[in-house]
PDB file of C-alpha atoms in Angstrom:
ATOM      1  CA  MET A 138     -26.765   0.917 -12.502  1.00 53.00           C
ATOM      2  CA  ASP A 139     -24.601   4.053 -12.895  1.00 55.00           C
ATOM      3  CA  ASP A 140     -27.663   6.248 -12.361  1.00 57.00           C
ATOM      4  CA  MET A 141     -28.623   4.445  -9.150  1.00 63.00           C
ATOM      5  CA  LEU A 142     -25.370   5.025  -7.277  1.00 72.00           C
ATOM      6  CA  ASN A 143     -23.903   8.405  -6.380  1.00 79.00           C
ATOM      7  CA  PRO A 144     -20.681   8.818  -8.429  1.00 82.00           C
ATOM      8  CA  TYR A 145     -19.013  10.606  -5.497  1.00 84.00           C
ATOM      9  CA  TYR A 146     -19.384   7.621  -3.169  1.00 86.00           C
ATOM     10  CA  VAL A 147     -18.391   5.207  -5.928  1.00 90.00           C
ATOM     11  CA  ASP A 148     -15.204   7.211  -6.479  1.00 90.00           C
ATOM     12  CA  ILE A 149     -14.437   7.072  -2.745  1.00 91.00           C
ATOM     13  CA  VAL A 150     -14.657   3.275  -2.794  1.00 93.00           C
ATOM     14  CA  VAL A 151     -12.586   3.034  -5.995  1.00 94.00           C
ATOM     15  CA  PHE A 152      -9.747   5.143  -4.593  1.00 94.00           C
ATOM     16  CA  LEU A 153      -9.979   3.270  -1.277  1.00 94.00           C
ATOM     17  CA  ILE A 154      -9.404  -0.009  -3.131  1.00 95.00           C
ATOM     18  CA  ILE A 155      -6.449   1.546  -4.969  1.00 96.00           C
ATOM     19  CA  TYR A 156      -4.949   2.444  -1.584  1.00 95.00           C
ATOM     20  CA  LEU A 157      -5.652  -1.091  -0.364  1.00 95.00           C
ATOM     21  CA  LEU A 158      -3.511  -2.420  -3.221  1.00 95.00           C
ATOM     22  CA  LEU A 159      -0.777   0.035  -2.253  1.00 94.00           C
ATOM     23  CA  GLY A 160      -0.998  -1.114   1.356  1.00 94.00           C
ATOM     24  CA  LEU A 161      -0.875  -4.811   0.468  1.00 95.00           C
ATOM     25  CA  GLY A 162       2.276  -4.310  -1.577  1.00 94.00           C
ATOM     26  CA  LEU A 163       4.011  -2.345   1.176  1.00 94.00           C
ATOM     27  CA  ASN A 164       2.948  -4.863   3.814  1.00 93.00           C
ATOM     28  CA  LEU A 165       4.515  -7.624   1.749  1.00 93.00           C
ATOM     29  CA  ILE A 166       7.828  -5.744   1.739  1.00 92.00           C
ATOM     30  CA  THR A 167       7.841  -4.351   5.278  1.00 89.00           C
ATOM     31  CA  GLY A 168       5.495  -6.663   7.158  1.00 88.00           C
ATOM     32  CA  TYR A 169       6.403 -10.072   5.771  1.00 90.00           C
ATOM     33  CA  ALA A 170      10.017  -9.563   4.662  1.00 88.00           C
ATOM     34  CA  GLY A 171      11.000  -6.888   7.191  1.00 86.00           C
ATOM     35  CA  GLN A 172      12.463  -4.489   4.597  1.00 87.00           C
ATOM     36  CA  VAL A 173      11.747  -0.838   5.369  1.00 85.00           C
ATOM     37  CA  SER A 174      10.522   1.195   2.397  1.00 86.00           C
ATOM     38  CA  LEU A 175       9.868   4.957   2.400  1.00 88.00           C
ATOM     39  CA  GLY A 176       9.678   5.322  -1.372  1.00 88.00           C
ATOM     40  CA  HIS A 177       6.617   3.229  -2.174  1.00 91.00           C
ATOM     41  CA  ALA A 178       4.861   6.144  -3.869  1.00 92.00           C
ATOM     42  CA  ALA A 179       7.620   6.268  -6.497  1.00 92.00           C
ATOM     43  CA  PHE A 180       6.551   2.884  -7.873  1.00 94.00           C
ATOM     44  CA  TYR A 181       2.915   3.925  -7.602  1.00 94.00           C
ATOM     45  CA  GLY A 182       3.942   6.744  -9.932  1.00 94.00           C
ATOM     46  CA  ILE A 183       5.957   4.480 -12.224  1.00 95.00           C
ATOM     47  CA  GLY A 184       2.879   2.309 -12.758  1.00 94.00           C
ATOM     48  CA  ALA A 185       0.668   5.342 -13.376  1.00 95.00           C
ATOM     49  CA  TYR A 186       3.053   7.089 -15.776  1.00 95.00           C
ATOM     50  CA  SER A 187       3.908   3.877 -17.636  1.00 95.00           C
ATOM     51  CA  SER A 188       0.274   3.130 -18.356  1.00 95.00           C
ATOM     52  CA  ALA A 189      -0.525   6.761 -19.177  1.00 94.00           C
ATOM     53  CA  ILE A 190       2.418   7.170 -21.576  1.00 95.00           C
ATOM     54  CA  LEU A 191       1.706   3.878 -23.355  1.00 94.00           C
ATOM     55  CA  SER A 192      -1.997   4.643 -23.813  1.00 94.00           C
ATOM     56  CA  VAL A 193      -1.814   8.381 -24.561  1.00 92.00           C
ATOM     57  CA  THR A 194       1.529   8.865 -26.317  1.00 90.00           C
ATOM     58  CA  TYR A 195       1.755   5.517 -28.108  1.00 92.00           C
ATOM     59  CA  GLY A 196      -1.961   4.755 -28.505  1.00 89.00           C
ATOM     60  CA  MET A 197      -1.830   1.370 -26.795  1.00 92.00           C
ATOM     61  CA  ASN A 198      -5.069  -0.270 -25.668  1.00 93.00           C
ATOM     62  CA  PRO A 199      -5.743   0.635 -21.976  1.00 92.00           C
ATOM     63  CA  TRP A 200      -5.924  -3.029 -20.977  1.00 94.00           C
ATOM     64  CA  ALA A 201      -2.529  -3.725 -22.552  1.00 94.00           C
ATOM     65  CA  SER A 202      -1.032  -0.544 -21.124  1.00 94.00           C
ATOM     66  CA  MET A 203      -2.153  -1.405 -17.575  1.00 95.00           C
ATOM     67  CA  GLY A 204      -0.733  -4.919 -17.827  1.00 94.00           C
ATOM     68  CA  SER A 205       2.508  -3.558 -19.298  1.00 95.00           C
ATOM     69  CA  ALA A 206       2.723  -1.006 -16.475  1.00 95.00           C
ATOM     70  CA  VAL A 207       2.711  -3.789 -13.880  1.00 95.00           C
ATOM     71  CA  VAL A 208       5.483  -5.641 -15.748  1.00 96.00           C
ATOM     72  CA  ILE A 209       7.538  -2.457 -16.156  1.00 96.00           C
ATOM     73  CA  THR A 210       7.205  -1.673 -12.441  1.00 95.00           C
ATOM     74  CA  PHE A 211       8.208  -5.235 -11.558  1.00 95.00           C
ATOM     75  CA  VAL A 212      11.364  -5.067 -13.697  1.00 95.00           C
ATOM     76  CA  ILE A 213      12.402  -1.576 -12.544  1.00 93.00           C
ATOM     77  CA  SER A 214      11.820  -2.590  -8.914  1.00 92.00           C
ATOM     78  CA  ALA A 215      14.010  -5.673  -9.305  1.00 91.00           C
ATOM     79  CA  ILE A 216      16.799  -3.603 -10.865  1.00 90.00           C
ATOM     80  CA  LEU A 217      16.613  -0.861  -8.233  1.00 86.00           C
ATOM     81  CA  GLY A 218      16.342  -3.474  -5.490  1.00 80.00           C
ATOM     82  CA  LEU A 219      19.860  -4.762  -6.179  1.00 80.00           C
ATOM     83  CA  PRO A 220      21.756  -1.684  -4.858  1.00 74.00           C
ATOM     84  CA  SER A 221      19.502  -1.658  -1.777  1.00 70.00           C
ATOM     85  CA  LEU A 222      20.747  -5.113  -0.737  1.00 73.00           C
ATOM     86  CA  ARG A 223      23.985  -3.636   0.609  1.00 73.00           C
ATOM     87  CA  VAL A 224      22.178  -1.626   3.289  1.00 69.00           C
ATOM     88  CA  ARG A 225      19.792  -2.551   6.106  1.00 71.00           C
ATOM     89  CA  GLU A 226      17.324  -1.021   8.547  1.00 70.00           C
ATOM     90  CA  ASP A 227      17.791   2.770   8.891  1.00 72.00           C
ATOM     91  CA  PHE A 228      20.173   2.959   5.944  1.00 77.00           C
ATOM     92  CA  LEU A 229      17.706   1.018   3.798  1.00 81.00           C
ATOM     93  CA  ALA A 230      14.947   3.449   4.782  1.00 80.00           C
ATOM     94  CA  ILE A 231      17.105   6.414   3.733  1.00 85.00           C
ATOM     95  CA  THR A 232      17.998   4.683   0.452  1.00 83.00           C
ATOM     96  CA  THR A 233      14.349   4.038  -0.435  1.00 84.00           C
ATOM     97  CA  LEU A 234      13.501   7.613   0.563  1.00 86.00           C
ATOM     98  CA  GLY A 235      16.170   8.856  -1.848  1.00 86.00           C
ATOM     99  CA  LEU A 236      14.783   6.667  -4.646  1.00 86.00           C
ATOM    100  CA  GLY A 237      11.348   8.136  -4.044  1.00 87.00           C
ATOM    101  CA  LEU A 238      12.606  11.725  -4.212  1.00 88.00           C
ATOM    102  CA  ILE A 239      14.603  11.010  -7.376  1.00 90.00           C
ATOM    103  CA  ALA A 240      11.571   9.416  -9.029  1.00 90.00           C
ATOM    104  CA  GLN A 241       9.348  12.383  -8.182  1.00 89.00           C
ATOM    105  CA  SER A 242      11.962  14.749  -9.614  1.00 91.00           C
ATOM    106  CA  VAL A 243      12.001  12.731 -12.854  1.00 91.00           C
ATOM    107  CA  PHE A 244       8.202  12.791 -13.020  1.00 91.00           C
ATOM    108  CA  LYS A 245       8.214  16.571 -12.580  1.00 90.00           C
ATOM    109  CA  ASN A 246      10.969  17.428 -15.072  1.00 90.00           C
ATOM    110  CA  ALA A 247      11.135  14.752 -17.776  1.00 88.00           C
ATOM    111  CA  GLU A 248       9.642  15.611 -21.140  1.00 89.00           C
ATOM    112  CA  ILE A 249       8.056  12.200 -21.649  1.00 90.00           C
ATOM    113  CA  THR A 250       6.055  12.581 -18.400  1.00 89.00           C
ATOM    114  CA  GLY A 251       4.704  15.969 -19.409  1.00 88.00           C
ATOM    115  CA  GLY A 252       6.873  17.776 -16.874  1.00 86.00           C
ATOM    116  CA  ALA A 253       5.049  19.910 -14.350  1.00 84.00           C
ATOM    117  CA  TYR A 254       1.905  19.816 -16.503  1.00 90.00           C
ATOM    118  CA  GLY A 255       1.530  16.046 -16.202  1.00 90.00           C
ATOM    119  CA  ILE A 256      -0.491  13.886 -18.584  1.00 92.00           C
ATOM    120  CA  ASP A 257      -4.193  14.295 -19.257  1.00 91.00           C
ATOM    121  CA  SER A 258      -6.881  12.688 -21.429  1.00 89.00           C
ATOM    122  CA  ILE A 259      -5.939   9.210 -20.209  1.00 92.00           C
ATOM    123  CA  PRO A 260      -8.554   6.834 -21.643  1.00 91.00           C
ATOM    124  CA  VAL A 261     -10.653   4.479 -19.558  1.00 91.00           C
ATOM    125  CA  PRO A 262     -10.707   0.787 -20.497  1.00 91.00           C
ATOM    126  CA  SER A 263     -13.759  -0.593 -22.251  1.00 87.00           C
ATOM    127  CA  LEU A 264     -15.347  -4.025 -22.247  1.00 87.00           C
ATOM    128  CA  LEU A 265     -17.443  -5.226 -25.204  1.00 84.00           C
ATOM    129  CA  GLY A 266     -17.552  -1.674 -26.498  1.00 80.00           C
ATOM    130  CA  VAL A 267     -18.771  -0.194 -23.195  1.00 82.00           C
ATOM    131  CA  GLU A 268     -16.460   2.155 -21.286  1.00 84.00           C
ATOM    132  CA  LEU A 269     -15.933   1.128 -17.675  1.00 84.00           C
ATOM    133  CA  LYS A 270     -17.052   4.215 -15.813  1.00 83.00           C
ATOM    134  CA  ASN A 271     -18.448   4.613 -12.303  1.00 84.00           C
ATOM    135  CA  VAL A 272     -19.847   1.175 -11.307  1.00 87.00           C
ATOM    136  CA  GLY A 273     -18.042  -0.615 -14.130  1.00 89.00           C
ATOM    137  CA  TYR A 274     -14.682   0.680 -12.937  1.00 91.00           C
ATOM    138  CA  LEU A 275     -15.636  -0.172  -9.358  1.00 92.00           C
ATOM    139  CA  LEU A 276     -16.202  -3.793 -10.365  1.00 93.00           C
ATOM    140  CA  LEU A 277     -12.836  -3.800 -12.155  1.00 93.00           C
ATOM    141  CA  VAL A 278     -10.867  -2.626  -9.101  1.00 95.00           C
ATOM    142  CA  VAL A 279     -12.772  -5.048  -6.843  1.00 95.00           C
ATOM    143  CA  VAL A 280     -11.743  -7.959  -9.098  1.00 95.00           C
ATOM    144  CA  VAL A 281      -8.118  -6.754  -9.095  1.00 95.00           C
ATOM    145  CA  LEU A 282      -8.154  -6.411  -5.291  1.00 95.00           C
ATOM    146  CA  LEU A 283      -9.583  -9.899  -4.763  1.00 96.00           C
ATOM    147  CA  ALA A 284      -7.005 -11.347  -7.138  1.00 95.00           C
ATOM    148  CA  GLY A 285      -4.259  -9.470  -5.288  1.00 94.00           C
ATOM    149  CA  ILE A 286      -5.405 -10.774  -1.900  1.00 95.00           C
ATOM    150  CA  PHE A 287      -5.663 -14.347  -3.225  1.00 96.00           C
ATOM    151  CA  VAL A 288      -2.156 -14.256  -4.719  1.00 94.00           C
ATOM    152  CA  MET A 289      -0.727 -12.713  -1.551  1.00 94.00           C
ATOM    153  CA  GLN A 290      -2.318 -15.367   0.657  1.00 93.00           C
ATOM    154  CA  LYS A 291      -0.875 -18.133  -1.511  1.00 93.00           C
ATOM    155  CA  MET A 292       2.592 -16.556  -1.540  1.00 92.00           C
ATOM    156  CA  THR A 293       2.825 -15.889   2.198  1.00 90.00           C
ATOM    157  CA  LYS A 294       1.777 -19.459   3.030  1.00 91.00           C
ATOM    158  CA  SER A 295       4.213 -20.999   0.557  1.00 91.00           C
ATOM    159  CA  ARG A 296       7.934 -21.729   0.768  1.00 92.00           C
ATOM    160  CA  ILE A 297       8.595 -18.226  -0.573  1.00 92.00           C
ATOM    161  CA  GLY A 298       6.573 -16.643   2.232  1.00 91.00           C
ATOM    162  CA  ARG A 299       8.352 -18.714   4.880  1.00 92.00           C
ATOM    163  CA  ALA A 300      11.695 -17.608   3.448  1.00 92.00           C
ATOM    164  CA  TRP A 301      10.616 -13.940   3.648  1.00 91.00           C
ATOM    165  CA  MET A 302       9.548 -14.336   7.267  1.00 91.00           C
ATOM    166  CA  THR A 303      12.809 -16.057   8.177  1.00 91.00           C
ATOM    167  CA  ILE A 304      14.731 -13.156   6.639  1.00 89.00           C
ATOM    168  CA  ARG A 305      12.548 -10.745   8.603  1.00 88.00           C
ATOM    169  CA  GLU A 306      13.334 -12.437  11.907  1.00 86.00           C
ATOM    170  CA  ASP A 307      17.079 -12.918  11.362  1.00 84.00           C
ATOM    171  CA  GLU A 308      18.839 -12.582   8.027  1.00 84.00           C
ATOM    172  CA  MET A 309      22.032 -14.258   9.281  1.00 87.00           C
ATOM    173  CA  VAL A 310      20.061 -17.309  10.407  1.00 88.00           C
ATOM    174  CA  ALA A 311      18.303 -17.391   7.033  1.00 88.00           C
ATOM    175  CA  GLN A 312      21.661 -17.451   5.254  1.00 87.00           C
ATOM    176  CA  ALA A 313      22.893 -20.205   7.574  1.00 89.00           C
ATOM    177  CA  MET A 314      19.803 -22.248   6.659  1.00 88.00           C
ATOM    178  CA  GLY A 315      20.747 -22.032   2.992  1.00 88.00           C
ATOM    179  CA  ILE A 316      18.151 -19.411   1.988  1.00 88.00           C
ATOM    180  CA  ASN A 317      19.307 -17.238  -0.904  1.00 89.00           C
ATOM    181  CA  THR A 318      18.558 -13.926   0.818  1.00 87.00           C
ATOM    182  CA  THR A 319      19.601 -11.845  -2.205  1.00 87.00           C
ATOM    183  CA  TYR A 320      17.092 -13.584  -4.458  1.00 90.00           C
ATOM    184  CA  TYR A 321      14.206 -13.436  -1.983  1.00 91.00           C
ATOM    185  CA  LYS A 322      14.795  -9.785  -1.054  1.00 90.00           C
ATOM    186  CA  VAL A 323      14.863  -8.698  -4.700  1.00 91.00           C
ATOM    187  CA  LEU A 324      11.766 -10.816  -5.323  1.00 93.00           C
ATOM    188  CA  VAL A 325       9.778  -9.220  -2.490  1.00 93.00           C
ATOM    189  CA  PHE A 326      10.753  -5.724  -3.622  1.00 92.00           C
ATOM    190  CA  ALA A 327       9.675  -6.533  -7.178  1.00 94.00           C
ATOM    191  CA  ILE A 328       6.356  -8.172  -6.258  1.00 94.00           C
ATOM    192  CA  GLY A 329       5.413  -5.658  -3.563  1.00 94.00           C
ATOM    193  CA  ARG A 330       6.115  -2.740  -5.853  1.00 93.00           C
ATOM    194  CA  ALA A 331       4.285  -4.452  -8.724  1.00 95.00           C
ATOM    195  CA  TYR A 332       1.185  -4.131  -6.514  1.00 96.00           C
ATOM    196  CA  ALA A 333       1.951  -0.398  -6.343  1.00 95.00           C
ATOM    197  CA  GLY A 334       2.342  -0.350 -10.123  1.00 95.00           C
ATOM    198  CA  ALA A 335      -1.080  -1.960 -10.559  1.00 95.00           C
ATOM    199  CA  ALA A 336      -2.570   0.613  -8.177  1.00 95.00           C
ATOM    200  CA  GLY A 337      -0.908   3.417 -10.127  1.00 94.00           C
ATOM    201  CA  ALA A 338      -2.226   2.159 -13.467  1.00 95.00           C
ATOM    202  CA  LEU A 339      -5.764   1.919 -12.068  1.00 95.00           C
ATOM    203  CA  PHE A 340      -5.430   5.404 -10.583  1.00 95.00           C
ATOM    204  CA  ALA A 341      -4.257   6.925 -13.866  1.00 94.00           C
ATOM    205  CA  HIS A 342      -7.135   5.536 -15.927  1.00 93.00           C
ATOM    206  CA  LYS A 343      -9.685   6.480 -13.280  1.00 93.00           C
ATOM    207  CA  ALA A 344      -8.469  10.036 -12.683  1.00 91.00           C
ATOM    208  CA  SER A 345      -7.684  10.576 -16.417  1.00 91.00           C
ATOM    209  CA  TYR A 346      -4.985  13.077 -15.318  1.00 92.00           C
ATOM    210  CA  ILE A 347      -1.765  12.567 -13.368  1.00 93.00           C
ATOM    211  CA  SER A 348       1.051  14.833 -12.209  1.00 91.00           C
ATOM    212  CA  ALA A 349       4.127  14.447  -9.991  1.00 90.00           C
ATOM    213  CA  GLU A 350       2.297  15.861  -6.950  1.00 88.00           C
ATOM    214  CA  SER A 351       0.164  12.727  -6.799  1.00 88.00           C
ATOM    215  CA  PHE A 352       3.194  10.535  -6.009  1.00 91.00           C
ATOM    216  CA  GLY A 353       5.125  12.436  -3.369  1.00 87.00           C
ATOM    217  CA  PHE A 354       6.732  11.435  -0.094  1.00 88.00           C
ATOM    218  CA  THR A 355       3.504  12.174   1.793  1.00 86.00           C
ATOM    219  CA  ILE A 356       1.800   9.281   0.006  1.00 89.00           C
ATOM    220  CA  SER A 357       4.566   6.882   1.071  1.00 90.00           C
ATOM    221  CA  VAL A 358       4.331   7.958   4.716  1.00 87.00           C
ATOM    222  CA  THR A 359       0.531   7.829   4.686  1.00 88.00           C
ATOM    223  CA  VAL A 360       0.448   4.276   3.306  1.00 91.00           C
ATOM    224  CA  LEU A 361       3.138   3.177   5.776  1.00 89.00           C
ATOM    225  CA  SER A 362       1.049   4.641   8.630  1.00 87.00           C
ATOM    226  CA  MET A 363      -1.972   2.695   7.401  1.00 89.00           C
ATOM    227  CA  VAL A 364      -0.027  -0.565   7.256  1.00 90.00           C
ATOM    228  CA  VAL A 365       1.561  -0.103  10.682  1.00 88.00           C
ATOM    229  CA  LEU A 366      -1.774   0.774  12.267  1.00 87.00           C
ATOM    230  CA  GLY A 367      -3.464  -2.348  10.898  1.00 87.00           C
ATOM    231  CA  GLY A 368      -0.599  -4.680  11.695  1.00 86.00           C
ATOM    232  CA  LEU A 369       2.655  -5.697  10.044  1.00 86.00           C
ATOM    233  CA  GLY A 370       2.526  -9.102   8.396  1.00 86.00           C
ATOM    234  CA  SER A 371      -1.271  -9.248   8.381  1.00 87.00           C
ATOM    235  CA  ILE A 372      -3.519  -9.001   5.338  1.00 90.00           C
ATOM    236  CA  ARG A 373      -6.657  -8.270   7.352  1.00 90.00           C
ATOM    237  CA  GLY A 374      -4.643  -5.715   9.328  1.00 90.00           C
ATOM    238  CA  THR A 375      -3.751  -3.907   6.115  1.00 92.00           C
ATOM    239  CA  LEU A 376      -7.371  -3.933   4.962  1.00 93.00           C
ATOM    240  CA  PHE A 377      -8.460  -2.529   8.333  1.00 92.00           C
ATOM    241  CA  GLY A 378      -5.731   0.099   8.696  1.00 90.00           C
ATOM    242  CA  VAL A 379      -6.052   1.452   5.160  1.00 92.00           C
ATOM    243  CA  SER A 380      -9.851   1.560   5.356  1.00 92.00           C
ATOM    244  CA  VAL A 381      -9.926   3.409   8.705  1.00 88.00           C
ATOM    245  CA  LEU A 382      -7.322   6.040   7.856  1.00 87.00           C
ATOM    246  CA  TYR A 383      -8.564   6.575   4.304  1.00 89.00           C
ATOM    247  CA  LEU A 384     -12.220   6.951   5.251  1.00 87.00           C
ATOM    248  CA  LEU A 385     -11.545   9.159   8.289  1.00 81.00           C
ATOM    249  CA  PRO A 386     -11.251  12.415   6.266  1.00 77.00           C
ATOM    250  CA  GLU A 387     -14.395  11.474   4.341  1.00 77.00           C
ATOM    251  CA  LEU A 388     -16.273  11.233   7.650  1.00 75.00           C
ATOM    252  CA  PHE A 389     -15.089  14.747   8.491  1.00 70.00           C
ATOM    253  CA  ARG A 390     -16.492  15.961   5.175  1.00 70.00           C
ATOM    254  CA  LEU A 391     -19.730  14.032   5.629  1.00 70.00           C
ATOM    255  CA  PHE A 392     -20.589  15.379   9.094  1.00 68.00           C
ATOM    256  CA  LYS A 393     -19.103  18.880   8.550  1.00 64.00           C
ATOM    257  CA  LEU A 394     -18.209  19.537  12.181  1.00 61.00           C
ATOM    258  CA  ASP A 395     -18.622  23.184  13.150  1.00 58.00           C
ATOM    259  CA  PHE A 396     -15.248  23.496  14.890  1.00 58.00           C
ATOM    260  CA  MET A 397     -13.369  22.274  11.799  1.00 60.00           C
ATOM    261  CA  GLU A 398     -12.556  24.252   8.679  1.00 65.00           C
ATOM    262  CA  MET A 399     -12.809  22.075   5.597  1.00 61.00           C
ATOM    263  CA  GLN A 400      -9.966  23.888   3.813  1.00 64.00           C
ATOM    264  CA  ASN A 401      -7.628  22.697   6.567  1.00 65.00           C
ATOM    265  CA  LEU A 402      -8.774  19.086   6.334  1.00 65.00           C
ATOM    266  CA  ASP A 403      -5.345  17.822   5.205  1.00 68.00           C
ATOM    267  CA  VAL A 404      -3.779  19.381   8.298  1.00 71.00           C
ATOM    268  CA  TYR A 405      -6.344  17.730  10.597  1.00 71.00           C
ATOM    269  CA  LYS A 406      -5.849  14.444   8.777  1.00 73.00           C
ATOM    270  CA  MET A 407      -2.093  14.397   9.367  1.00 75.00           C
ATOM    271  CA  MET A 408      -2.593  15.378  13.027  1.00 79.00           C
ATOM    272  CA  VAL A 409      -4.977  12.457  13.560  1.00 77.00           C
ATOM    273  CA  TYR A 410      -2.639  10.100  11.692  1.00 76.00           C
ATOM    274  CA  GLY A 411       0.252  11.179  13.917  1.00 79.00           C
ATOM    275  CA  LEU A 412      -1.773  10.775  17.111  1.00 83.00           C
ATOM    276  CA  LEU A 413      -2.939   7.299  16.120  1.00 80.00           C
ATOM    277  CA  MET A 414       0.630   6.280  15.254  1.00 79.00           C
ATOM    278  CA  VAL A 415       1.903   7.419  18.661  1.00 84.00           C
ATOM    279  CA  ILE A 416      -0.838   5.483  20.460  1.00 85.00           C
ATOM    280  CA  VAL A 417      -0.333   2.333  18.395  1.00 81.00           C
ATOM    281  CA  MET A 418       3.459   2.420  18.758  1.00 78.00           C
ATOM    282  CA  ARG A 419       3.098   2.839  22.516  1.00 82.00           C
ATOM    283  CA  TYR A 420       0.571   0.097  23.234  1.00 82.00           C
ATOM    284  CA  ARG A 421       0.723  -2.253  20.230  1.00 81.00           C
ATOM    285  CA  PRO A 422       4.000  -1.866  18.306  1.00 77.00           C
ATOM    286  CA  LYS A 423       3.128  -4.581  15.769  1.00 77.00           C
ATOM    287  CA  GLY A 424      -0.231  -2.996  14.954  1.00 80.00           C
ATOM    288  CA  LEU A 425      -3.782  -3.969  15.838  1.00 81.00           C
ATOM    289  CA  PHE A 426      -3.681  -7.265  13.934  1.00 81.00           C
ATOM    290  CA  GLY A 427       0.069  -7.854  13.925  1.00 72.00           C
ATOM    291  CA  LYS A 428       2.053 -10.638  15.564  1.00 59.00           C
ATOM    292  CA  THR A 429       0.956  -9.547  19.048  1.00 42.00           C
ATOM    293  CA  GLY A 430      -2.695  -9.330  18.038  1.00 39.00           C
ATOM    294  CA  PHE A 431      -5.781  -9.704  20.170  1.00 40.00           C
ATOM    295  CA  LYS A 432      -6.078 -13.502  20.020  1.00 43.00           C
ATOM    296  CA  LYS A 433      -2.437 -14.248  20.773  1.00 44.00           C
ATOM    297  CA  LYS A 434      -2.392 -11.838  23.675  1.00 44.00           C
ATOM    298  CA  LYS A 435      -5.555 -13.391  25.049  1.00 45.00           C
ATOM    299  CA  ARG A 436      -4.119 -16.915  24.799  1.00 45.00           C
ATOM    300  CA  TYR A 437      -0.907 -15.768  26.458  1.00 42.00           C
ATOM    301  CA  SER A 438      -2.823 -14.177  29.337  1.00 44.00           C
ATOM    302  CA  ALA A 439      -4.947 -17.315  29.796  1.00 46.00           C
ATOM    303  CA  GLY A 440      -1.838 -19.498  29.851  1.00 47.00           C
ATOM    304  CA  LYS A 441      -0.138 -17.224  32.339  1.00 43.00           C
ATOM    305  CA  GLU A 442      -3.148 -17.319  34.671  1.00 47.00           C
ATOM    306  CA  ALA A 443      -3.256 -21.124  34.452  1.00 44.00           C
ATOM    307  CA  ALA A 444       0.438 -21.340  35.309  1.00 40.00           C
ATOM    308  CA  ILE A 445      -0.062 -19.087  38.337  1.00 43.00           C
ATOM    309  CA  LYS A 446      -3.014 -21.174  39.563  1.00 47.00           C
ATOM    310  CA  GLY A 447      -1.028 -24.367  39.067  1.00 46.00           C
ATOM    311  CA  GLY A 448       1.837 -22.911  41.075  1.00 44.00           C
ATOM    312  CA  ASP A 449      -0.541 -21.947  43.864  1.00 45.00           C
ATOM    313  CA  GLN A 450      -1.951 -25.465  43.997  1.00 44.00           C
ATOM    314  CA  VAL A 451       1.521 -27.014  44.205  1.00 38.00           C
ATOM    315  CA  ALA A 452       2.450 -24.593  46.953  1.00 41.00           C
TER     316      ALA A 452
END
């Protein structure tokens, strides 16, 4: 099977799925609970470094190290989420941005993380004695993604999800209704960032090398752009937004347009991202599949037309 599929295209799909996990976690925090986060990449890095350190430095089995990385990210996120409860909106965004910058500085300078050199020779997991490379790793990340989507659907439709959405709409009303906002906000930070930790662990064992540059502020902004484009509070919106913005640069590489220089692809990518964000914010602030999505708008327009016709008939 590995010989039948081009490893380059398999890698594109694998890293796309890793970004989908990142997007789902951020959408849970920002889309469903309404908590702004500009430091999501920090927890992506915590998951990656945790799994890499456990497997390389301490010789832990890759499967155990990846599972431990998710737990470690969950716990650290819950602890760091407590100080963030005292601030809201813009101040919360600045706080999460600061956490992200601090985390990247630790990644770059701490001895245990390999400093500026990073960590290499990260082993890939194996199943029944066979290393999961290429297609095998693709199947692994697909299973993780499907499990993540299933769990997220169950959570958002449960009492916990309704509590998050109430907090998003009006935190004071949520408190008046008896919802423990402190508990649910810490919980959403921990779970959403655990998704990032899982993505980081999968990234580390796929790339086999990680450094601080892989978890910078640009990653946080890029993932946030993907989530906002697709639609806040929408799983299918996240899947759409992440897929479009992640695959866009790959299309540039595939078609090799004459007027574009491939060495400046990152610059073009950010320009396109910015343009799309401006357009979306102007015409569909909640994203393409957000609360004011296509179907709701269509039903609203139909109802408005019916009301106008009814008024005309009465007149």
